CSV table of N, CA and C in Angstrom, one decimal:
chain,number,residue,atom,x,y,z
A,1,UNK,N,263.2,-37.3,73.2
A,1,UNK,CA,263.7,-38.2,71.9
A,1,UNK,C,262.6,-39.0,71.3
A,2,UNK,N,262.3,-38.7,70.1
A,2,UNK,CA,261.2,-39.4,69.4
A,2,UNK,C,261.7,-41.0,69.1
A,3,UNK,N,260.6,-41.7,68.8
A,3,UNK,CA,261.0,-43.2,68.5
A,3,UNK,C,261.6,-43.2,67.2
A,4,UNK,N,262.8,-44.1,67.2
A,4,UNK,CA,263.5,-44.2,65.8
A,4,UNK,C,262.4,-44.8,64.7
A,5,UNK,N,262.6,-44.5,63.5
A,5,UNK,CA,261.9,-44.9,62.5
A,5,UNK,C,262.6,-46.0,61.7
A,6,UNK,N,262.3,-47.1,61.3
A,6,UNK,CA,262.9,-48.0,60.8
A,6,UNK,C,262.6,-48.0,59.3
A,7,UNK,N,263.7,-47.9,58.3
A,7,UNK,CA,263.5,-47.8,57.0
A,7,UNK,C,263.9,-49.1,56.2
A,8,UNK,N,264.7,-50.0,56.9
A,8,UNK,CA,265.3,-51.2,56.2
A,8,UNK,C,265.4,-52.1,57.4
A,9,UNK,N,265.1,-53.7,57.0
A,9,UNK,CA,265.5,-54.5,58.0
A,9,UNK,C,266.0,-55.8,57.0
A,10,UNK,N,267.2,-56.2,57.4
A,10,UNK,CA,267.7,-57.3,56.7
A,10,UNK,C,268.0,-58.6,57.6
A,11,UNK,N,267.5,-59.6,57.2
A,11,UNK,CA,267.8,-60.8,57.9
A,11,UNK,C,269.2,-61.1,57.8
A,12,UNK,N,269.7,-61.6,59.1
A,12,UNK,CA,271.1,-62.1,59.4
A,12,UNK,C,271.1,-63.5,60.3
A,13,UNK,N,270.6,-64.4,59.4
A,13,UNK,CA,270.7,-65.8,60.1
A,13,UNK,C,269.3,-65.9,60.6
A,14,UNK,N,269.1,-67.0,61.4
A,14,UNK,CA,267.8,-67.2,62.1
A,14,UNK,C,267.4,-66.3,63.2
A,15,UNK,N,268.5,-65.7,63.9
A,15,UNK,CA,268.0,-65.1,65.1
A,15,UNK,C,268.4,-63.5,65.3
A,16,UNK,N,269.0,-63.1,63.9
A,16,UNK,CA,269.5,-61.8,64.0
A,16,UNK,C,268.9,-61.0,62.9
A,17,UNK,N,268.9,-59.7,62.9
A,17,UNK,CA,268.7,-58.7,61.6
A,17,UNK,C,269.4,-57.4,62.0
A,18,UNK,N,269.6,-56.9,60.8
A,18,UNK,CA,270.0,-55.6,60.7
A,18,UNK,C,269.1,-54.6,60.4
A,19,UNK,N,269.0,-53.6,61.2
A,19,UNK,CA,267.9,-52.5,61.0
A,19,UNK,C,268.7,-51.1,60.8
A,20,UNK,N,268.2,-50.5,59.6
A,20,UNK,CA,268.7,-49.2,59.3
A,20,UNK,C,267.5,-48.2,59.8
A,21,UNK,N,267.9,-47.3,60.6
A,21,UNK,CA,266.9,-46.5,61.4
A,21,UNK,C,267.3,-45.0,61.4
A,22,UNK,N,266.4,-44.2,61.4
A,22,UNK,CA,266.6,-42.9,61.6
A,22,UNK,C,266.2,-42.4,63.1
A,23,UNK,N,266.9,-41.8,63.8
A,23,UNK,CA,266.5,-41.4,65.1
A,23,UNK,C,266.9,-40.0,65.4
A,24,UNK,N,266.4,-39.7,66.6
A,24,UNK,CA,266.8,-38.2,67.1
A,24,UNK,C,267.2,-38.3,68.4
A,25,UNK,N,268.4,-37.5,68.8
A,25,UNK,CA,268.9,-37.5,70.2
A,25,UNK,C,269.4,-36.1,70.5
A,26,UNK,N,269.0,-35.5,71.5
A,26,UNK,CA,269.1,-34.1,71.9
A,26,UNK,C,269.1,-33.3,70.9
A,27,UNK,N,268.1,-33.3,69.8
A,27,UNK,CA,267.7,-32.6,68.8
A,27,UNK,C,268.4,-32.7,67.5
A,28,UNK,N,269.5,-33.8,67.6
A,28,UNK,CA,270.3,-34.1,66.3
A,28,UNK,C,269.7,-35.4,65.8
A,29,UNK,N,269.7,-35.3,64.4
A,29,UNK,CA,269.3,-36.4,63.7
A,29,UNK,C,270.5,-37.3,63.4
A,30,UNK,N,270.4,-38.7,63.4
A,30,UNK,CA,271.4,-39.5,63.3
A,30,UNK,C,270.8,-40.9,62.7
A,31,UNK,N,271.5,-41.5,61.8
A,31,UNK,CA,271.3,-42.7,61.1
A,31,UNK,C,271.9,-43.7,62.0
A,32,UNK,N,271.0,-44.8,62.4
A,32,UNK,CA,271.6,-45.9,63.2
A,32,UNK,C,271.5,-47.3,62.4
A,33,UNK,N,272.6,-47.9,62.2
A,33,UNK,CA,272.6,-49.2,61.4
A,33,UNK,C,273.1,-50.2,62.6
A,34,UNK,N,272.1,-51.0,63.0
A,34,UNK,CA,272.4,-51.9,64.1
A,34,UNK,C,271.9,-53.3,64.0
A,35,UNK,N,272.6,-54.3,64.5
A,35,UNK,CA,272.1,-55.6,64.7
A,35,UNK,C,271.1,-55.7,65.9
A,36,UNK,N,270.0,-56.3,65.4
A,36,UNK,CA,269.0,-56.6,66.6
A,36,UNK,C,269.0,-58.3,66.6
A,37,UNK,N,268.9,-58.6,67.9
A,37,UNK,CA,268.9,-60.4,68.2
A,37,UNK,C,267.7,-60.6,68.7
A,38,UNK,N,267.3,-61.6,68.4
A,38,UNK,CA,265.9,-62.3,69.1
A,38,UNK,C,266.4,-63.1,70.2
A,39,UNK,N,266.1,-62.7,71.5
A,39,UNK,CA,266.5,-63.2,72.7
A,39,UNK,C,265.3,-63.8,73.2
A,40,UNK,N,265.5,-65.0,73.9
A,40,UNK,CA,264.3,-65.9,74.5
A,40,UNK,C,263.7,-65.0,75.7
A,41,UNK,N,264.5,-64.1,76.3
A,41,UNK,CA,263.8,-63.2,77.2
A,41,UNK,C,263.2,-62.1,76.8
A,42,UNK,N,263.2,-61.9,75.5
A,42,UNK,CA,262.5,-60.6,74.9
A,42,UNK,C,261.1,-60.8,74.4
A,43,UNK,N,260.5,-61.8,74.9
A,43,UNK,CA,259.3,-62.2,74.4
A,43,UNK,C,258.9,-62.2,72.9
A,44,UNK,N,260.0,-62.6,72.0
A,44,UNK,CA,259.7,-62.8,70.7
A,44,UNK,C,260.0,-61.5,69.8
A,45,UNK,N,260.3,-60.4,70.5
A,45,UNK,CA,260.8,-59.2,69.7
A,45,UNK,C,262.2,-59.0,69.7
A,46,UNK,N,262.8,-58.9,68.6
A,46,UNK,CA,264.2,-58.5,68.4
A,46,UNK,C,264.5,-57.2,69.3
A,47,UNK,N,265.7,-57.3,70.0
A,47,UNK,CA,266.3,-56.2,70.8
A,47,UNK,C,267.5,-55.8,70.3
A,48,UNK,N,267.8,-54.4,70.3
A,48,UNK,CA,269.2,-53.9,69.8
A,48,UNK,C,270.3,-54.4,70.3
A,49,UNK,N,271.5,-54.7,69.8
A,49,UNK,CA,272.7,-55.1,70.4
A,49,UNK,C,273.5,-53.8,70.4
A,50,UNK,N,274.9,-54.1,70.9
A,50,UNK,CA,275.8,-53.1,70.9
A,50,UNK,C,276.5,-53.0,69.5
A,51,UNK,N,276.3,-53.9,68.7
A,51,UNK,CA,276.9,-54.0,67.3
A,51,UNK,C,276.1,-53.2,66.4
A,52,UNK,N,276.7,-52.1,65.9
A,52,UNK,CA,276.2,-51.1,65.0
A,52,UNK,C,277.0,-50.0,65.1
A,53,UNK,N,276.3,-49.1,64.2
A,53,UNK,CA,277.1,-47.6,64.2
A,53,UNK,C,276.1,-46.7,64.0
A,54,UNK,N,276.3,-45.4,64.6
A,54,UNK,CA,275.5,-44.2,64.4
A,54,UNK,C,276.4,-43.2,63.7
A,55,UNK,N,275.8,-42.6,62.8
A,55,UNK,CA,276.4,-41.4,62.0
A,55,UNK,C,275.2,-40.4,62.0
A,56,UNK,N,275.8,-39.1,61.9
A,56,UNK,CA,275.0,-37.9,61.7
A,56,UNK,C,274.3,-38.1,60.4
A,57,UNK,N,273.0,-37.6,60.4
A,57,UNK,CA,272.3,-37.6,59.0
A,57,UNK,C,272.8,-37.0,58.2
A,58,UNK,N,273.7,-36.0,58.4
A,58,UNK,CA,274.3,-34.8,57.5
A,58,UNK,C,275.6,-35.8,56.8
A,59,UNK,N,275.9,-36.9,57.3
A,59,UNK,CA,277.1,-37.7,56.8
A,59,UNK,C,276.5,-38.8,55.8
A,60,UNK,N,275.3,-38.8,55.7
A,60,UNK,CA,274.5,-39.9,55.0
A,60,UNK,C,275.0,-40.0,53.6
A,61,UNK,N,275.2,-38.8,52.9
A,61,UNK,CA,275.6,-38.9,51.4
A,61,UNK,C,276.9,-39.6,51.3
A,62,UNK,N,277.8,-39.4,52.3
A,62,UNK,CA,279.1,-40.2,52.1
A,62,UNK,C,279.0,-41.7,52.3
A,63,UNK,N,278.2,-42.0,53.1
A,63,UNK,CA,277.9,-43.5,53.3
A,63,UNK,C,277.3,-44.1,52.2
A,64,UNK,N,276.2,-43.4,51.4
A,64,UNK,CA,275.7,-43.7,50.4
A,64,UNK,C,276.6,-43.8,49.2
A,65,UNK,N,277.6,-42.9,49.1
A,65,UNK,CA,278.5,-42.7,48.0
A,65,UNK,C,279.5,-44.0,48.1
A,66,UNK,N,279.8,-44.4,49.4
A,66,UNK,CA,280.8,-45.4,49.5
A,66,UNK,C,280.0,-46.7,49.2
A,67,UNK,N,278.8,-47.0,49.6
A,67,UNK,CA,278.0,-48.2,49.2
A,67,UNK,C,277.8,-48.3,47.7
A,68,UNK,N,277.6,-47.2,47.1
A,68,UNK,CA,277.3,-47.2,45.6
A,68,UNK,C,278.7,-47.6,44.9
A,69,UNK,N,279.9,-47.2,45.4
A,69,UNK,CA,281.1,-47.5,44.7
A,69,UNK,C,281.3,-49.0,45.0
A,70,UNK,N,280.9,-49.5,46.1
A,70,UNK,CA,281.2,-50.9,46.3
A,70,UNK,C,280.1,-51.9,45.3
A,71,UNK,N,278.8,-51.3,45.1
A,71,UNK,CA,278.2,-51.8,44.2
A,71,UNK,C,278.5,-51.8,42.9
A,72,UNK,N,279.1,-50.7,42.5
A,72,UNK,CA,279.6,-50.7,41.0
A,72,UNK,C,280.9,-51.5,40.7
A,73,UNK,N,281.7,-51.6,41.8
A,73,UNK,CA,282.9,-52.5,41.5
A,73,UNK,C,282.5,-54.1,41.6
A,74,UNK,N,281.2,-54.4,42.0
A,74,UNK,CA,281.0,-55.9,42.0
A,74,UNK,C,281.8,-56.6,43.0
A,75,UNK,N,282.2,-57.7,42.6
A,75,UNK,CA,282.9,-58.8,43.1
A,75,UNK,C,284.6,-58.5,42.9
A,76,UNK,N,285.0,-57.2,43.0
A,76,UNK,CA,286.5,-57.0,42.8
A,76,UNK,C,287.4,-57.4,43.8
A,77,UNK,N,287.0,-58.5,44.8
A,77,UNK,CA,287.8,-59.0,45.7
A,77,UNK,C,288.5,-59.9,45.2
């Protein structure tokens, strides 16, 4: 498995961030959207948590379409 490549990192408070990464596992590419937390025991480097989702790279278009629909609607809540 190759090292995941981070494409986006979004701060979430003082001790967490959300990372959007492209990774490969057993020859399959997937998008990993995961919360990383800054733990005292990690030596200052954020570590991945269990909070997140992995989807096939081939389903990325569906995710993007959904996010764009949310953006178009604005604050329709």
